[in-house]
Amino acid sequence: QLQASGGGLVQAGGSLRLSCAASGRTFSSNGMGWFRQAPGKEREFVAAITRSDDNIYYTDSVKGRFTISRDNSKNAVYLQMNSLKPEDTAVYYCAAGTTAWALRGYSINYWGKGTQVTVSS
């Protein structure tokens, strides 16, 4: 099970930090990451990290603004989102897979419920 939290409403230029805690069968997943889905659009990859070797991937539109990190002791992954833009508005989903590379390729083993992020202009 993946439990995401931390979404909310923020003005453009602001920051939010998303958290995702893994439990149960997802506990052993080596890759964890974030996807998002804006209204009327397909779900897209945002960022992912491999727990064992810290490989990290970002989609181009968030590079330099978002930072993914993990706490293995808590089996949690975080997404620090800075300099938010209205186009970042979406439901953000936590996901788990074998590696960050696999997640980047949309090979997902587990999905969490989404958390809404709304950025006002």
PDB file of C-alpha atoms in Angstrom:
ATOM      1  CA  GLN A   1       0.000   0.000   0.000  1.00  0.00           C
ATOM      2  CA  LEU A   2       1.209   3.480  -0.868  1.00  0.00           C
ATOM      3  CA  GLN A   3      -0.090   6.466   1.030  1.00  0.00           C
ATOM      4  CA  ALA A   4       0.566   9.885  -0.463  1.00  0.00           C
ATOM      5  CA  SER A   5       0.050  13.182   1.322  1.00  0.00           C
ATOM      6  CA  GLY A   6       1.068  16.820   1.192  1.00  0.00           C
ATOM      7  CA  GLY A   7      -0.974  18.188  -1.670  1.00  0.00           C
ATOM      8  CA  GLY A   8      -2.807  21.471  -1.492  1.00  0.00           C
ATOM      9  CA  LEU A   9      -3.405  24.886  -2.984  1.00  0.00           C
ATOM     10  CA  VAL A  10      -0.452  27.198  -3.502  1.00  0.00           C
ATOM     11  CA  GLN A  11       0.265  30.340  -5.466  1.00  0.00           C
ATOM     12  CA  ALA A  12       2.594  30.302  -8.434  1.00  0.00           C
ATOM     13  CA  GLY A  13       6.190  30.459  -7.259  1.00  0.00           C
ATOM     14  CA  GLY A  14       5.369  28.675  -4.037  1.00  0.00           C
ATOM     15  CA  SER A  15       6.446  25.294  -2.714  1.00  0.00           C
ATOM     16  CA  LEU A  16       4.904  22.040  -1.567  1.00  0.00           C
ATOM     17  CA  ARG A  17       6.373  18.802  -0.279  1.00  0.00           C
ATOM     18  CA  LEU A  18       4.694  15.518  -1.092  1.00  0.00           C
ATOM     19  CA  SER A  19       5.270  12.426   0.988  1.00  0.00           C
ATOM     20  CA  CYS A  20       4.606   8.782   0.231  1.00  0.00           C
ATOM     21  CA  ALA A  21       4.886   5.946   2.725  1.00  0.00           C
ATOM     22  CA  ALA A  22       5.053   2.334   1.591  1.00  0.00           C
ATOM     23  CA  SER A  23       3.715  -0.597   3.559  1.00  0.00           C
ATOM     24  CA  GLY A  24       2.738  -4.200   3.028  1.00  0.00           C
ATOM     25  CA  ARG A  25       3.776  -5.750  -0.272  1.00  0.00           C
ATOM     26  CA  THR A  26       5.147  -2.449  -1.544  1.00  0.00           C
ATOM     27  CA  PHE A  27       7.683  -2.409   1.251  1.00  0.00           C
ATOM     28  CA  SER A  28      10.264  -4.353  -0.771  1.00  0.00           C
ATOM     29  CA  SER A  29      10.007  -2.210  -3.910  1.00  0.00           C
ATOM     30  CA  ASN A  30      13.401  -0.862  -4.912  1.00  0.00           C
ATOM     31  CA  GLY A  31      12.062   1.933  -7.086  1.00  0.00           C
ATOM     32  CA  MET A  32       9.661   4.611  -5.947  1.00  0.00           C
ATOM     33  CA  GLY A  33       8.462   7.659  -7.751  1.00  0.00           C
ATOM     34  CA  TRP A  34       5.806  10.163  -8.681  1.00  0.00           C
ATOM     35  CA  PHE A  35       3.452  10.575 -11.592  1.00  0.00           C
ATOM     36  CA  ARG A  36       0.824  13.222 -12.209  1.00  0.00           C
ATOM     37  CA  GLN A  37      -2.358  13.597 -14.170  1.00  0.00           C
ATOM     38  CA  ALA A  38      -3.836  16.938 -15.137  1.00  0.00           C
ATOM     39  CA  PRO A  39      -7.490  17.269 -16.158  1.00  0.00           C
ATOM     40  CA  GLY A  40      -8.029  15.968 -19.658  1.00  0.00           C
ATOM     41  CA  LYS A  41      -4.487  14.679 -19.957  1.00  0.00           C
ATOM     42  CA  GLU A  42      -2.794  11.325 -19.622  1.00  0.00           C
ATOM     43  CA  ARG A  43      -0.880  10.384 -16.519  1.00  0.00           C
ATOM     44  CA  GLU A  44       2.780  11.340 -16.913  1.00  0.00           C
ATOM     45  CA  PHE A  45       6.035  10.472 -15.222  1.00  0.00           C
ATOM     46  CA  VAL A  46       7.477  13.128 -12.904  1.00  0.00           C
ATOM     47  CA  ALA A  47      10.382  11.669 -10.932  1.00  0.00           C
ATOM     48  CA  ALA A  48      11.724   8.399  -9.569  1.00  0.00           C
ATOM     49  CA  ILE A  49      14.517   7.122  -7.346  1.00  0.00           C
ATOM     50  CA  THR A  50      16.076   3.695  -6.880  1.00  0.00           C
ATOM     51  CA  ARG A  51      16.518   2.870  -3.237  1.00  0.00           C
ATOM     52  CA  SER A  52      19.631   0.696  -3.610  1.00  0.00           C
ATOM     53  CA  ASP A  53      21.817   2.985  -5.734  1.00  0.00           C
ATOM     54  CA  ASP A  54      20.150   6.395  -5.638  1.00  0.00           C
ATOM     55  CA  ASN A  55      19.620   6.560  -9.396  1.00  0.00           C
ATOM     56  CA  ILE A  56      17.263   9.476  -9.980  1.00  0.00           C
ATOM     57  CA  TYR A  57      15.282  10.544 -13.017  1.00  0.00           C
ATOM     58  CA  TYR A  58      13.132  13.609 -13.666  1.00  0.00           C
ATOM     59  CA  THR A  59      10.934  14.648 -16.497  1.00  0.00           C
ATOM     60  CA  ASP A  60      12.397  17.670 -18.253  1.00  0.00           C
ATOM     61  CA  SER A  61       9.659  20.088 -17.206  1.00  0.00           C
ATOM     62  CA  VAL A  62      10.471  19.753 -13.490  1.00  0.00           C
ATOM     63  CA  LYS A  63      14.270  19.595 -13.580  1.00  0.00           C
ATOM     64  CA  GLY A  64      15.792  22.270 -11.374  1.00  0.00           C
ATOM     65  CA  ARG A  65      12.510  22.830  -9.544  1.00  0.00           C
ATOM     66  CA  PHE A  66      11.555  19.455  -8.067  1.00  0.00           C
ATOM     67  CA  THR A  67      13.709  17.208  -5.903  1.00  0.00           C
ATOM     68  CA  ILE A  68      12.951  13.580  -5.112  1.00  0.00           C
ATOM     69  CA  SER A  69      14.444  11.947  -2.049  1.00  0.00           C
ATOM     70  CA  ARG A  70      13.859   8.884   0.086  1.00  0.00           C
ATOM     71  CA  ASP A  71      14.174   7.731   3.660  1.00  0.00           C
ATOM     72  CA  ASN A  72      14.828   4.005   3.649  1.00  0.00           C
ATOM     73  CA  SER A  73      14.356   3.731   7.395  1.00  0.00           C
ATOM     74  CA  LYS A  74      10.772   4.910   6.942  1.00  0.00           C
ATOM     75  CA  ASN A  75      10.326   3.325   3.506  1.00  0.00           C
ATOM     76  CA  ALA A  76       9.175   6.700   2.307  1.00  0.00           C
ATOM     77  CA  VAL A  77       9.770   8.894  -0.708  1.00  0.00           C
ATOM     78  CA  TYR A  78       9.359  12.644  -0.915  1.00  0.00           C
ATOM     79  CA  LEU A  79       8.917  15.194  -3.674  1.00  0.00           C
ATOM     80  CA  GLN A  80       9.980  18.727  -2.853  1.00  0.00           C
ATOM     81  CA  MET A  81       8.346  21.023  -5.376  1.00  0.00           C
ATOM     82  CA  ASN A  82       9.652  24.574  -5.655  1.00  0.00           C
ATOM     83  CA  SER A  83       8.895  27.415  -8.051  1.00  0.00           C
ATOM     84  CA  LEU A  84       5.538  25.872  -8.787  1.00  0.00           C
ATOM     85  CA  LYS A  85       3.721  26.872 -11.951  1.00  0.00           C
ATOM     86  CA  PRO A  86       0.027  26.679 -12.838  1.00  0.00           C
ATOM     87  CA  GLU A  87       0.902  23.932 -15.327  1.00  0.00           C
ATOM     88  CA  ASP A  88       2.039  21.780 -12.394  1.00  0.00           C
ATOM     89  CA  THR A  89      -1.602  21.535 -11.316  1.00  0.00           C
ATOM     90  CA  ALA A  90      -2.546  17.865 -11.289  1.00  0.00           C
ATOM     91  CA  VAL A  91      -3.328  14.879  -9.146  1.00  0.00           C
ATOM     92  CA  TYR A  92       0.014  13.465  -8.056  1.00  0.00           C
ATOM     93  CA  TYR A  93       0.365   9.704  -7.623  1.00  0.00           C
ATOM     94  CA  CYS A  94       2.994   7.757  -5.797  1.00  0.00           C
ATOM     95  CA  ALA A  95       4.183   4.577  -7.526  1.00  0.00           C
ATOM     96  CA  ALA A  96       6.490   1.667  -6.833  1.00  0.00           C
ATOM     97  CA  GLY A  97       8.410  -0.597  -9.161  1.00  0.00           C
ATOM     98  CA  THR A  98      11.614  -2.555  -9.525  1.00  0.00           C
ATOM     99  CA  THR A  99      13.843   0.437 -10.273  1.00  0.00           C
ATOM    100  CA  ALA A 100      13.642   4.128 -11.069  1.00  0.00           C
ATOM    101  CA  TRP A 101      14.434   3.274 -14.686  1.00  0.00           C
ATOM    102  CA  ALA A 102      11.488   0.892 -14.795  1.00  0.00           C
ATOM    103  CA  LEU A 103       9.187   3.539 -13.354  1.00  0.00           C
ATOM    104  CA  ARG A 104      10.415   6.032 -15.922  1.00  0.00           C
ATOM    105  CA  GLY A 105       9.368   3.482 -18.532  1.00  0.00           C
ATOM    106  CA  TYR A 106       5.923   3.222 -16.961  1.00  0.00           C
ATOM    107  CA  SER A 107       6.570  -0.243 -15.572  1.00  0.00           C
ATOM    108  CA  ILE A 108       4.571   0.106 -12.377  1.00  0.00           C
ATOM    109  CA  ASN A 109       3.977  -2.581  -9.785  1.00  0.00           C
ATOM    110  CA  TYR A 110       1.898  -0.547  -7.371  1.00  0.00           C
ATOM    111  CA  TRP A 111      -0.050   2.705  -7.484  1.00  0.00           C
ATOM    112  CA  GLY A 112      -1.044   4.826  -4.546  1.00  0.00           C
ATOM    113  CA  LYS A 113      -4.068   7.057  -4.307  1.00  0.00           C
ATOM    114  CA  GLY A 114      -3.475  10.537  -5.612  1.00  0.00           C
ATOM    115  CA  THR A 115      -3.093  13.835  -3.857  1.00  0.00           C
ATOM    116  CA  GLN A 116      -4.300  17.041  -5.488  1.00  0.00           C
ATOM    117  CA  VAL A 117      -1.853  19.848  -6.179  1.00  0.00           C
ATOM    118  CA  THR A 118      -3.351  23.116  -7.383  1.00  0.00           C
ATOM    119  CA  VAL A 119      -1.189  26.079  -8.356  1.00  0.00           C
ATOM    120  CA  SER A 120      -2.985  29.386  -8.803  1.00  0.00           C
ATOM    121  CA  SER A 121      -1.663  32.132 -11.047  1.00  0.00           C
TER     122      SER A 121
END
